[in-house]
């Protein structure tokens, strides 16, 4: 995920682009850059790190008052977050400069084709391939608009791009396919950007672009075209009434809510390029690495819960013995490692001190470490022998939601990958899971609004509870732990997650009408066991919310029925129910949802 902006108008473009990028920094911040035309040359200034690094660099450049330009803030997908991979990228002639958000899936083959035609590349990015492809297309296709359309027709994947050309100063072209892009219509100035806050200080009139559309702006005009046919498209101008802060949250009240609702897209992004229609899983990151004989998963907090969930899949599909360890414990144990063992370090931020210390400890023993991280170029990602990125995009809210969803997706892919390599999965199971995964983003998208409504109602009903018990078995035990963590973290209501079968060994003493239970009672092989645990709770006058599937016999206070998929994919619908219940409870109680007390997004201390 990256942020892009393009401007043409009557104001100095560079400061305006920087201001716009500042508001897009939530989309990524590992490097940034701008391009503008000065003294008849295309100037591209880029810097590694946060936007402030680019600002300092620009301070020492003699930036003229260019009145148009493009800008980018990056969340690395192809290539390390270093300056030569930062955007904008130029074509070989140096006439075109481009910024891009998204992933071009067939960039490797296009790169080879362009190399054969004599193009050279100075970065590892897919973007540099696209801008050179446009330049190549211009040789045969006349205008830049024609060449742009031709090149877009050749790329597969997702993109929002903005393009500037030395031959047409003051003109910006842009296009979108499965990545956000909006057009801002001003007076004597026009804008394109990944998100409205980037230009909200200058205009509230916007045109929402659709997939397959491209746009040309200059200071005094704008036009939208069908990217394939180049025919003009009639568009409506909408007037925005949001303030800047809520717009950054895409109209959601909090980042947490926005991130919960981003989960369908997160699953799709994590699957992109890894799972295709056939019975094949592509994880080039792990090429040449044998499936481990034994896997030690090391993580903290929500990432630890994801690891516990992944353990079930590794064991049943790939037949790999797995232990899941809390990193702060693991790092101080005398862990016995055998030849063939590997460590999987799971961390959204890639900076968690305990997980990093555990990784360093086993690396000293020569044990191979695979990092499962969200933040590209983070310490854990860099220090692992191999890294699989979860591709969830930046997570702003301290409470981790979409990152866990992406971890579950990546763990599913990893277990399938090793299961297929070892031949331990029945072909029929593989087909079923692959087909379930391909429709999972749509299934979740469809289910989320109703799950949210129920979460709101239940949050109001149960918000006076002082304490909550979360119960689950099998795959739903880690989710019960996660549900309890979310509730305590943001609503400050005490909550405990327990394996449902353990309840009778102690916690049952706590059950009374004031101590509600949130049970994961979904339709898996362990449902009858959970059902009898809940009978035990009801017999002690405990109130029970059961997250369940249609038609399951339960005598509880609230049956919260969610749509049923195949196992283990039901977890992807159960997880947002837990997240939304915690979110709605915290919001109803007036808590600071995105920045709960005493917490930090990255725990870089022991
Ligand atoms: O960045 P990491 O995944 O390594 O972070 C681990 C935990 O600190 C994190 O999951 C924490 O528990 C979250 N705030 C939970 O919402």
Coordinates of C-alpha atoms and ligand atoms in Angstrom, one line a residue:
X1 CA 0.0 0.0 0.0
X2 CA 1.4 3.4 -1.0
X3 CA 0.0 7.0 -1.3
X4 CA 0.2 8.9 -4.6
X5 CA -0.7 12.4 -5.6
X6 CA -0.6 14.5 -8.8
X7 CA -1.2 18.3 -9.1
X8 CA -1.5 20.9 -11.8
X9 CA -2.5 24.4 -11.0
X10 CA -1.4 27.9 -10.0
X11 CA 0.3 27.1 -6.7
X12 CA 4.0 26.0 -6.1
X13 CA 3.6 22.3 -6.6
X14 CA 6.3 20.8 -4.4
X15 CA 5.1 22.2 -1.0
X16 CA 1.6 21.2 -2.0
X17 CA 2.7 17.7 -2.9
X18 CA 4.5 17.3 0.4
X19 CA 1.5 18.5 2.4
X20 CA -0.7 16.0 0.4
X21 CA 1.8 13.2 1.1
X22 CA 1.8 14.0 4.8
X23 CA -1.9 13.1 4.9
X24 CA -1.2 9.9 2.9
X25 CA 1.6 8.8 5.2
X26 CA -0.8 6.3 6.9
X27 CA -0.6 4.4 3.6
X28 CA 3.1 3.8 3.9
X29 CA 6.2 5.6 5.0
X30 CA 9.3 3.8 4.2
X31 CA 10.4 6.2 1.5
X32 CA 9.0 9.1 -0.5
X33 CA 9.6 11.2 -3.5
X34 CA 8.4 13.9 -5.9
X35 CA 8.9 14.7 -9.6
X36 CA 8.4 18.1 -11.3
X37 CA 9.7 19.9 -14.3
X38 CA 12.4 22.5 -13.8
X39 CA 14.7 24.2 -16.4
X40 CA 13.2 21.9 -19.1
X41 CA 14.4 18.8 -17.2
X42 CA 12.5 16.2 -15.3
X43 CA 13.6 16.5 -11.6
X44 CA 13.1 13.5 -9.4
X45 CA 13.9 13.9 -5.7
X46 CA 13.6 10.8 -3.5
X47 CA 14.6 9.8 0.0
X48 CA 14.6 6.7 2.1
X49 CA 12.6 6.8 5.4
X50 CA 9.8 9.0 6.5
X51 CA 8.6 12.1 4.6
X52 CA 10.7 14.4 6.9
X53 CA 13.8 12.9 5.2
X54 CA 12.5 14.0 1.8
X55 CA 11.6 17.4 3.2
X56 CA 15.2 17.9 4.5
X57 CA 16.6 16.8 1.1
X58 CA 14.3 19.2 -0.7
X59 CA 15.4 22.0 1.6
X60 CA 18.9 21.7 0.2
X61 CA 17.7 21.5 -3.4
X62 CA 17.1 24.6 -5.4
X63 CA 13.4 23.9 -6.1
X64 CA 11.8 26.4 -8.4
X65 CA 8.1 27.2 -8.4
X66 CA 7.0 24.3 -10.6
X67 CA 3.2 24.5 -10.9
X68 CA 2.7 20.8 -11.4
X69 CA 4.2 17.5 -10.3
X70 CA 3.6 14.1 -8.8
X71 CA 4.5 12.6 -5.4
X72 CA 4.6 9.3 -3.6
X73 CA 4.9 7.8 -0.1
X74 CA 5.9 4.1 -0.2
X75 CA 5.0 0.9 1.5
X76 CA 7.5 -1.4 -0.2
X77 CA 6.2 -4.4 -2.1
X78 CA 8.9 -5.0 -4.7
X79 CA 12.4 -4.4 -3.5
X80 CA 13.8 -3.1 -0.3
X81 CA 12.7 0.3 1.1
X82 CA 15.9 2.1 -0.2
X83 CA 16.2 5.2 -2.2
X84 CA 16.7 3.6 -5.6
X85 CA 13.4 1.8 -5.2
X86 CA 11.6 4.9 -4.0
X87 CA 9.1 6.5 -6.4
X88 CA 8.8 8.4 -8.8
X89 CA 10.5 6.2 -11.4
X90 CA 11.7 7.5 -14.8
X91 CA 11.8 5.8 -18.1
X92 CA 15.2 5.4 -19.8
X93 CA 14.8 8.6 -21.8
X94 CA 14.2 10.5 -18.6
X95 CA 11.1 12.2 -20.1
X96 CA 8.4 10.3 -18.2
X97 CA 8.1 10.0 -14.4
X98 CA 5.6 7.8 -12.7
X99 CA 4.3 7.0 -9.2
X100 CA 2.4 3.8 -8.4
X101 CA 0.4 2.2 -5.7
X102 CA -0.3 -1.5 -6.2
X103 CA 1.4 -4.7 -7.5
X104 CA 1.9 -5.5 -11.2
X105 CA 1.8 -9.3 -11.2
X106 CA 3.3 -10.0 -14.6
X107 CA 6.1 -7.4 -14.2
X108 CA 8.8 -10.1 -14.4
X109 CA 7.9 -11.2 -18.0
X110 CA 7.4 -7.6 -19.1
X111 CA 10.8 -6.7 -17.6
X112 CA 12.4 -9.5 -19.6
X113 CA 10.6 -8.3 -22.8
X114 CA 11.8 -4.8 -22.2
X115 CA 15.4 -5.9 -21.4
X116 CA 15.4 -7.7 -24.7
X117 CA 14.5 -4.4 -26.4
X118 CA 17.4 -2.7 -24.8
X119 CA 15.7 -1.0 -21.7
X120 CA 17.7 -0.9 -18.5
X121 CA 16.5 -0.8 -14.9
X122 CA 18.0 0.9 -11.9
X123 CA 15.5 -0.5 -9.4
X124 CA 13.8 -3.8 -8.5
X125 CA 10.4 -2.2 -8.8
X126 CA 7.4 -3.2 -11.0
X127 CA 6.8 0.5 -11.5
X128 CA 10.0 1.1 -13.4
X129 CA 8.9 -1.7 -15.7
X130 CA 5.5 0.0 -16.3
X131 CA 6.9 3.5 -17.1
X132 CA 9.4 1.9 -19.6
X133 CA 6.5 0.0 -21.1
X134 CA 4.6 3.2 -21.7
X135 CA 7.7 4.7 -23.3
X136 CA 8.0 1.7 -25.5
X137 CA 4.3 1.9 -26.4
X138 CA 4.8 5.6 -27.4
X139 CA 7.1 4.5 -30.2
X140 CA 4.2 2.9 -32.0
X141 CA 1.1 4.4 -30.5
X142 CA 1.3 8.2 -31.1
X143 CA 0.1 10.2 -28.2
X144 CA 1.0 9.6 -24.6
X145 CA -2.7 8.9 -23.8
X146 CA -2.7 6.1 -26.5
X147 CA 0.6 4.7 -25.2
X148 CA -0.7 4.8 -21.6
X149 CA -3.8 3.0 -22.6
X150 CA -1.9 0.4 -24.6
X151 CA 0.5 -0.3 -21.7
X152 CA -2.3 -0.5 -19.1
X153 CA -3.9 -3.2 -21.3
X154 CA -0.8 -5.3 -21.0
X155 CA -0.4 -5.3 -17.2
X156 CA -2.0 -7.6 -14.8
X157 CA -2.6 -6.8 -11.1
X158 CA -3.6 -3.7 -9.2
X159 CA -2.5 -0.2 -9.7
X160 CA -3.2 3.5 -9.2
X161 CA -0.6 5.5 -11.1
X162 CA 0.1 9.1 -11.9
X163 CA 2.4 10.1 -14.8
X164 CA 4.1 13.3 -15.9
X165 CA 5.9 14.0 -19.2
X166 CA 8.6 16.5 -20.0
X167 CA 7.0 17.1 -23.4
X168 CA 3.7 18.1 -21.8
X169 CA 4.5 20.3 -18.8
X170 CA 1.5 21.0 -16.7
X171 CA -0.3 17.8 -17.7
X172 CA -0.8 14.8 -15.4
X173 CA -2.2 11.4 -16.5
X174 CA -3.5 8.9 -14.0
X175 CA -5.3 5.6 -14.0
X176 CA -6.7 3.0 -11.6
X177 CA -7.4 -0.7 -11.4
X178 CA -8.2 -2.2 -7.9
X179 CA -6.3 0.5 -6.1
X180 CA -7.9 3.8 -4.9
X181 CA -7.7 7.0 -6.9
X182 CA -9.8 10.1 -6.7
X183 CA -9.8 13.3 -8.8
X184 CA -10.1 16.7 -7.1
X185 CA -11.6 19.5 -9.1
X186 CA -10.5 23.0 -8.2
X187 CA -10.6 26.4 -9.7
X188 CA -7.6 26.8 -11.9
X189 CA -6.1 23.7 -10.4
X190 CA -6.8 19.9 -10.4
X191 CA -5.6 17.0 -8.4
X192 CA -5.4 13.2 -8.4
X193 CA -4.6 11.3 -5.2
X194 CA -5.1 8.0 -3.4
X195 CA -7.3 9.6 -0.9
X196 CA -9.3 12.8 -0.5
X197 CA -7.4 14.3 2.5
X198 CA -4.4 14.8 0.2
X199 CA -6.2 17.8 -1.5
X200 CA -9.1 18.5 0.9
X201 CA -7.4 21.8 2.0
X202 CA -7.9 23.1 -1.6
X203 CA -11.1 21.6 -2.9
X204 CA -14.1 19.6 -1.7
X205 CA -15.3 18.8 -5.2
X206 CA -14.3 15.2 -6.2
X207 CA -14.8 12.7 -8.9
X208 CA -14.6 9.1 -7.8
X209 CA -12.8 7.1 -10.5
X210 CA -13.7 3.5 -11.2
X211 CA -11.5 0.6 -12.1
X212 CA -10.5 0.7 -15.8
X213 CA -10.7 4.5 -16.0
X214 CA -7.9 6.9 -16.8
X215 CA -7.8 10.6 -16.4
X216 CA -5.9 13.6 -17.8
X217 CA -5.7 16.8 -15.8
X218 CA -4.1 20.2 -16.4
X219 CA -4.6 23.4 -14.5
X220 CA -7.9 24.3 -16.2
X221 CA -9.4 21.1 -17.4
X222 CA -9.9 17.4 -16.6
X223 CA -11.2 14.5 -18.6
X224 CA -11.9 10.8 -17.7
X225 CA -11.5 8.0 -20.3
X226 CA -12.2 4.4 -20.5
X227 CA -8.6 3.0 -20.3
X228 CA -9.2 0.3 -22.8
X229 CA -11.2 2.2 -25.5
X230 CA -9.9 5.7 -24.8
X231 CA -13.5 6.9 -25.1
X232 CA -14.5 9.8 -22.9
X233 CA -16.6 8.9 -19.8
X234 CA -19.2 11.2 -18.3
X235 CA -18.5 11.7 -14.6
X236 CA -20.4 13.3 -11.8
X237 CA -18.7 15.8 -9.4
X238 CA -19.5 15.0 -5.7
X239 CA -19.1 17.6 -2.9
X240 CA -17.4 16.3 0.2
X241 CA -18.6 17.6 3.6
X242 CA -16.2 15.5 5.9
X243 CA -13.5 17.1 7.9
X244 CA -9.9 16.2 7.2
X245 CA -9.5 13.9 10.2
X246 CA -12.5 11.7 9.5
X247 CA -11.6 11.6 5.8
X248 CA -8.3 10.0 6.6
X249 CA -10.2 7.4 8.3
X250 CA -12.2 7.0 5.0
X251 CA -15.4 8.1 6.8
X252 CA -15.0 5.6 9.6
X253 CA -15.1 6.8 13.2
X254 CA -11.8 5.1 14.1
X255 CA -8.9 3.5 12.3
X256 CA -9.7 0.3 14.1
X257 CA -13.1 0.1 12.5
X258 CA -11.7 1.0 9.1
X259 CA -9.1 -1.7 9.5
X260 CA -11.6 -4.3 10.4
X261 CA -13.6 -3.4 7.3
X262 CA -10.4 -3.6 5.2
X263 CA -10.1 -7.3 5.9
X264 CA -11.7 -8.7 2.7
X265 CA -9.1 -6.6 0.7
X266 CA -6.3 -7.8 3.0
X267 CA -7.1 -11.4 2.3
X268 CA -7.2 -10.8 -1.4
X269 CA -3.8 -8.9 -1.3
X270 CA -2.2 -11.7 0.7
X271 CA -3.4 -14.3 -1.7
X272 CA -2.4 -12.3 -4.8
X273 CA 0.4 -14.0 -6.7
X274 CA 0.5 -16.9 -4.3
X275 CA -2.6 -18.8 -5.0
X276 CA -4.0 -19.3 -8.4
X277 CA -6.8 -21.4 -9.8
X278 CA -4.7 -24.5 -10.2
X279 CA -3.5 -26.7 -7.3
X280 CA -0.4 -24.7 -6.9
X281 CA 0.9 -22.4 -4.2
X282 CA 3.7 -20.0 -5.1
X283 CA 6.0 -18.8 -2.3
X284 CA 9.2 -17.9 -4.1
X285 CA 10.4 -16.5 -0.8
X286 CA 10.8 -20.1 0.5
X287 CA 12.2 -21.6 -2.7
X288 CA 15.0 -24.1 -2.0
X289 CA 14.0 -24.5 1.7
X290 CA 12.9 -28.0 2.8
X291 CA 9.7 -28.2 4.9
X292 CA 11.0 -28.2 8.5
X293 CA 11.0 -31.5 10.5
X294 CA 9.7 -29.5 13.5
X295 CA 8.5 -25.9 13.6
X296 CA 8.9 -23.5 16.5
X297 CA 6.5 -20.5 16.2
X298 CA 7.7 -17.5 18.2
X299 CA 5.5 -14.4 18.7
X300 CA 3.8 -12.0 21.1
X301 CA 0.2 -10.8 21.7
X302 CA -2.1 -11.1 18.7
X303 CA 0.7 -12.6 16.6
X304 CA 1.1 -15.4 19.2
X305 CA -2.6 -16.1 18.8
X306 CA -2.3 -16.3 15.1
X307 CA 0.6 -18.8 15.6
X308 CA -1.5 -21.0 17.8
X309 CA -4.2 -21.0 15.1
X310 CA -1.6 -21.8 12.4
X311 CA -0.3 -24.7 14.5
X312 CA -3.5 -26.7 13.8
X313 CA -3.1 -26.3 10.1
X314 CA 0.6 -27.2 10.0
X315 CA -0.1 -30.3 12.0
X316 CA -3.1 -31.6 10.2
X317 CA -2.2 -30.6 6.6
X318 CA 1.6 -30.6 6.5
X319 CA 2.1 -33.2 9.4
X320 CA 4.8 -30.9 10.9
X321 CA 5.1 -31.1 14.7
X322 CA 4.7 -27.5 16.0
X323 CA 5.3 -25.7 19.2
X324 CA 4.1 -22.2 19.7
X325 CA 6.0 -20.0 22.1
X326 CA 5.5 -16.7 23.7
X327 CA 8.7 -14.9 22.7
X328 CA 9.4 -13.3 26.1
X329 CA 9.5 -16.9 27.6
X330 CA 11.2 -18.6 24.7
X331 CA 14.2 -16.2 24.7
X332 CA 15.1 -17.3 28.3
X333 CA 14.6 -21.0 27.9
X334 CA 17.2 -23.7 27.0
X335 CA 15.4 -24.6 23.9
X336 CA 16.4 -27.9 22.4
X337 CA 16.8 -27.6 18.7
X338 CA 17.4 -30.6 16.4
X339 CA 18.7 -30.7 12.9
X340 CA 15.8 -30.0 10.5
X341 CA 14.1 -27.7 13.0
X342 CA 13.1 -24.2 11.9
X343 CA 11.7 -21.1 13.7
X344 CA 8.8 -19.0 12.4
X345 CA 8.9 -15.5 13.9
X346 CA 5.5 -13.8 13.5
X347 CA 5.3 -10.1 14.0
X348 CA 3.1 -7.4 12.4
X349 CA 5.6 -4.6 13.1
X350 CA 8.7 -6.7 12.8
X351 CA 10.2 -4.7 15.6
X352 CA 8.9 -6.5 18.8
X353 CA 11.9 -6.7 21.1
X354 CA 11.1 -10.1 22.5
X355 CA 10.5 -11.8 19.2
X356 CA 13.6 -10.2 17.8
X357 CA 15.6 -11.5 20.7
X358 CA 14.2 -15.0 20.3
X359 CA 15.1 -14.9 16.6
X360 CA 18.7 -13.8 17.4
X361 CA 19.1 -16.5 20.0
X362 CA 18.2 -19.3 17.6
X363 CA 20.1 -17.8 14.7
X364 CA 23.3 -18.1 16.9
X365 CA 22.6 -21.8 17.0
X366 CA 22.4 -22.0 13.2
X367 CA 18.6 -22.7 13.2
X368 CA 16.9 -21.3 10.0
X369 CA 14.4 -18.5 10.8
X370 CA 11.5 -17.5 8.6
X371 CA 9.9 -14.2 9.4
X372 CA 6.2 -13.6 8.9
X373 CA 6.0 -9.8 9.0
X374 CA 3.8 -7.0 7.8
X375 CA 6.3 -4.1 7.8
X376 CA 8.7 -4.4 4.9
X377 CA 12.3 -3.9 5.8
X378 CA 11.6 -4.1 9.6
X379 CA 14.3 -5.7 11.9
X380 CA 12.7 -9.1 12.0
X381 CA 12.2 -9.1 8.3
X382 CA 15.8 -8.2 7.7
X383 CA 17.3 -10.5 10.2
X384 CA 15.3 -13.6 9.2
X385 CA 16.8 -16.0 6.7
X386 CA 13.6 -15.9 4.7
X387 CA 10.7 -13.5 5.0
X388 CA 7.1 -13.9 4.0
X389 CA 5.2 -10.6 4.0
X390 CA 1.6 -10.6 5.0
X391 CA 0.8 -7.5 2.9
X392 CA -1.9 -6.0 5.1
X393 CA -0.8 -2.4 4.6
X394 CA 0.0 -0.1 7.5
X395 CA -2.0 -0.8 10.6
X396 CA -2.6 2.4 12.5
X397 CA -4.9 1.4 15.4
X398 CA -2.9 0.0 18.3
X399 CA -5.3 -2.9 18.5
X400 CA -4.2 -5.3 15.9
X401 CA -7.1 -6.5 13.6
X402 CA -6.4 -6.7 9.9
X403 CA -2.8 -7.8 10.6
X404 CA -4.1 -10.9 12.4
X405 CA -6.4 -11.6 9.4
X406 CA -3.4 -11.4 7.1
X407 CA -1.3 -13.6 9.4
X408 CA -4.1 -16.3 9.3
X409 CA -4.2 -16.0 5.5
X410 CA -0.4 -16.3 5.2
X411 CA -0.4 -19.3 7.7
X412 CA -3.1 -21.0 5.6
X413 CA -1.0 -20.5 2.5
X414 CA 2.2 -21.8 4.3
X415 CA 0.5 -24.9 5.6
X416 CA -0.9 -25.7 2.2
X417 CA 2.5 -25.0 0.6
X418 CA 4.3 -27.5 2.9
X419 CA 1.4 -29.9 2.8
X420 CA 1.6 -30.0 -1.0
X421 CA 5.4 -30.3 -0.9
X422 CA 5.2 -33.2 1.4
X423 CA 2.2 -34.8 -0.3
X424 CA 0.4 -35.1 3.0
X425 CA -2.9 -33.5 1.9
X426 CA -5.6 -35.2 0.1
X427 CA -6.1 -33.7 -3.4
X428 CA -9.8 -33.2 -2.6
X429 CA -9.0 -31.2 0.5
X430 CA -6.6 -29.0 -1.4
X431 CA -9.2 -28.2 -4.1
X432 CA -11.8 -27.5 -1.5
X433 CA -9.6 -25.1 0.5
X434 CA -8.4 -23.3 -2.7
X435 CA -11.8 -22.8 -3.9
X436 CA -13.0 -21.6 -0.5
X437 CA -10.0 -19.2 -0.4
X438 CA -10.8 -17.7 -3.8
X439 CA -14.3 -16.6 -2.7
X440 CA -13.3 -15.7 0.9
X441 CA -12.8 -12.0 0.3
X442 CA -16.4 -11.7 -1.2
X443 CA -17.9 -13.9 1.5
X444 CA -16.4 -11.8 4.2
X445 CA -17.3 -8.5 2.5
X446 CA -20.9 -9.7 2.3
X447 CA -21.1 -10.9 6.0
X448 CA -19.5 -7.8 7.6
X449 CA -22.4 -5.4 7.7
X450 CA -24.7 -7.8 9.6
X451 CA -21.9 -8.9 11.9
X452 CA -21.4 -5.2 12.7
X453 CA -25.0 -4.6 13.5
X454 CA -25.2 -7.5 15.9
X455 CA -22.0 -6.4 17.5
X456 CA -23.5 -3.0 18.2
X457 CA -26.6 -4.4 19.9
X458 CA -24.7 -6.9 22.0
X459 CA -22.1 -4.3 23.0
X460 CA -24.8 -2.1 24.5
X461 CA -26.4 -5.1 26.3
X462 CA -23.2 -6.3 27.9
X463 CA -21.2 -3.1 28.3
X464 CA -21.8 -3.0 32.1
X465 CA -20.0 -6.3 32.7
X466 CA -16.9 -6.0 34.8
X467 CA -15.4 -9.3 33.5
X468 CA -15.8 -11.7 30.6
X469 CA -14.9 -15.3 30.0
X470 CA -14.1 -16.3 26.4
X471 CA -14.2 -20.0 25.6
X472 CA -13.2 -22.0 22.5
X473 CA -11.7 -25.3 21.5
X474 CA -9.4 -26.4 18.6
X475 CA -9.0 -23.6 16.1
X476 CA -11.4 -21.5 18.2
X477 CA -9.3 -21.6 21.3
X478 CA -6.7 -19.1 19.9
X479 CA -9.6 -17.0 18.7
X480 CA -11.1 -17.0 22.2
X481 CA -7.8 -15.8 23.5
X482 CA -7.8 -13.1 20.8
X483 CA -11.4 -12.0 21.6
X484 CA -10.4 -11.6 25.3
X485 CA -7.3 -9.6 24.4
X486 CA -9.2 -7.2 22.1
X487 CA -11.9 -6.6 24.8
X488 CA -9.4 -5.9 27.6
X489 CA -7.1 -3.9 25.4
X490 CA -9.5 -1.3 24.3
X491 CA -12.5 -1.4 26.6
X492 CA -10.5 -2.0 29.8
X493 CA -13.1 -4.7 30.8
X494 CA -11.2 -7.7 32.3
X495 CA -11.5 -10.7 30.1
X496 CA -10.0 -14.2 30.1
X497 CA -9.6 -16.5 27.2
X498 CA -9.8 -20.2 28.1
X499 CA -9.8 -23.6 26.4
X500 CA -13.4 -24.6 27.0
X501 CA -12.4 -28.0 28.3
X502 CA -10.2 -26.4 31.0
X503 CA -13.2 -24.4 32.5
X504 CA -14.1 -27.2 34.9
X505 CA -10.6 -27.1 36.3
X506 CA -11.0 -23.8 38.0
X507 CA -12.7 -20.9 36.2
X508 CA -16.1 -22.4 36.6
X509 CA -16.0 -21.2 40.2
X510 CA -16.3 -17.6 38.8
X511 CA -19.5 -18.2 36.9
X512 CA -22.5 -16.2 38.2
X513 CA -25.1 -13.9 36.5
X514 CA -22.6 -11.0 36.6
X515 CA -19.9 -12.8 34.8
X516 CA -20.8 -13.4 31.1
X517 CA -19.3 -16.0 28.8
X518 CA -18.5 -15.4 25.2
X519 CA -18.4 -18.9 23.6
X520 CA -17.1 -19.9 20.2
X521 CA -19.6 -22.6 19.4
X522 CA -19.2 -23.0 15.6
X523 CA -19.9 -26.0 13.5
X524 CA -16.7 -28.1 13.7
X525 CA -16.0 -31.5 15.1
X526 CA -15.7 -30.2 18.6
X527 CA -19.1 -28.5 18.7
X528 CA -20.7 -31.2 20.9
X529 CA -17.9 -30.7 23.4
X530 CA -18.4 -26.9 23.5
X531 CA -22.2 -27.4 23.7
X532 CA -21.8 -29.5 26.9
X533 CA -19.4 -26.9 28.4
X534 CA -22.1 -24.3 27.9
X535 CA -24.7 -26.4 29.6
X536 CA -22.4 -26.3 32.6
X537 CA -22.2 -22.5 32.5
X538 CA -26.0 -22.2 32.1
X539 CA -26.5 -24.6 35.1
X540 CA -24.6 -22.0 37.2
X541 CA -26.8 -19.1 36.0
X542 CA -24.1 -17.6 33.8
X543 CA -25.2 -15.5 30.8
X544 CA -23.9 -16.8 27.5
X545 CA -23.3 -15.2 24.1
X546 CA -22.5 -18.0 21.6
X547 CA -21.0 -17.3 18.2
X548 CA -22.5 -20.0 16.2
X549 CA -23.8 -21.3 12.9
X550 CA -27.4 -21.7 11.7
X551 CA -29.2 -24.8 13.1
X552 CA -26.9 -25.8 15.9
X553 CA -28.8 -26.8 19.1
X554 CA -27.8 -24.4 21.9
X555 CA -29.6 -23.1 25.0
X556 CA -27.9 -19.8 25.6
X557 CA -28.9 -16.2 26.1
X558 CA -27.8 -15.0 22.7
X559 CA -27.1 -17.1 19.7
X560 CA -25.0 -14.9 17.4
X561 CA -25.4 -16.7 14.0
X562 CA -22.8 -16.0 11.3
X563 CA -22.7 -17.5 7.8
X564 CA -21.0 -20.9 7.5
X565 CA -18.1 -21.6 5.2
X566 CA -15.8 -24.6 5.2
X567 CA -13.3 -25.2 7.9
X568 CA -10.8 -23.7 8.6
X569 CA -12.1 -20.6 6.8
X570 CA -15.0 -20.0 9.3
X571 CA -12.3 -18.4 11.5
X572 CA -12.1 -15.5 9.0
X573 CA -15.7 -14.6 9.8
X574 CA -15.5 -15.3 13.5
X575 CA -12.5 -13.1 14.0
X576 CA -14.2 -9.8 12.9
X577 CA -17.2 -10.7 15.1
X578 CA -14.8 -10.7 18.1
X579 CA -13.1 -7.6 17.0
X580 CA -16.3 -5.7 16.3
X581 CA -17.8 -6.7 19.7
X582 CA -14.7 -5.3 21.5
X583 CA -14.7 -2.2 19.3
X584 CA -18.4 -1.4 19.8
X585 CA -18.1 -2.0 23.6
X586 CA -15.1 0.3 23.9
X587 CA -16.7 3.0 21.7
X588 CA -20.0 2.8 23.7
X589 CA -18.0 3.2 26.9
X590 CA -16.2 6.3 25.4
X591 CA -12.7 4.8 25.4
X592 CA -9.8 6.0 23.2
X593 CA -10.2 3.1 20.8
X594 CA -7.2 3.8 18.5
X595 CA -4.8 4.7 21.2
X596 CA -5.7 2.8 24.4
X597 CA -3.9 3.8 27.6
X598 CA -0.5 2.3 28.4
X599 CA 0.0 0.7 25.0
X600 CA 2.2 1.3 22.0
X601 CA 1.9 0.0 18.4
X602 CA 5.4 -1.4 18.4
X603 CA 6.7 -2.9 21.6
X604 CA 10.4 -2.3 21.0
X605 CA 11.4 -2.7 24.7
X606 CA 11.7 -5.8 26.7
Ligands
LIG1 O1 4.1 -6.2 16.0 P1 3.9 -7.6 16.6 O2 2.9 -8.4 15.9 O3 5.1 -8.3 17.0 O4 3.2 -7.2 18.0 C1 2.9 -8.1 19.0 C2 2.0 -7.5 20.0 O5 2.6 -6.5 20.7 C3 0.6 -7.1 19.4 O6 0.0 -8.1 18.7 C4 -0.3 -6.6 20.5 O7 -0.7 -7.7 21.3 C5 -1.5 -5.9 19.9 N1 -1.7 -4.6 20.5 C6 -2.8 -6.6 20.1 O8 -3.9 -5.9 19.6

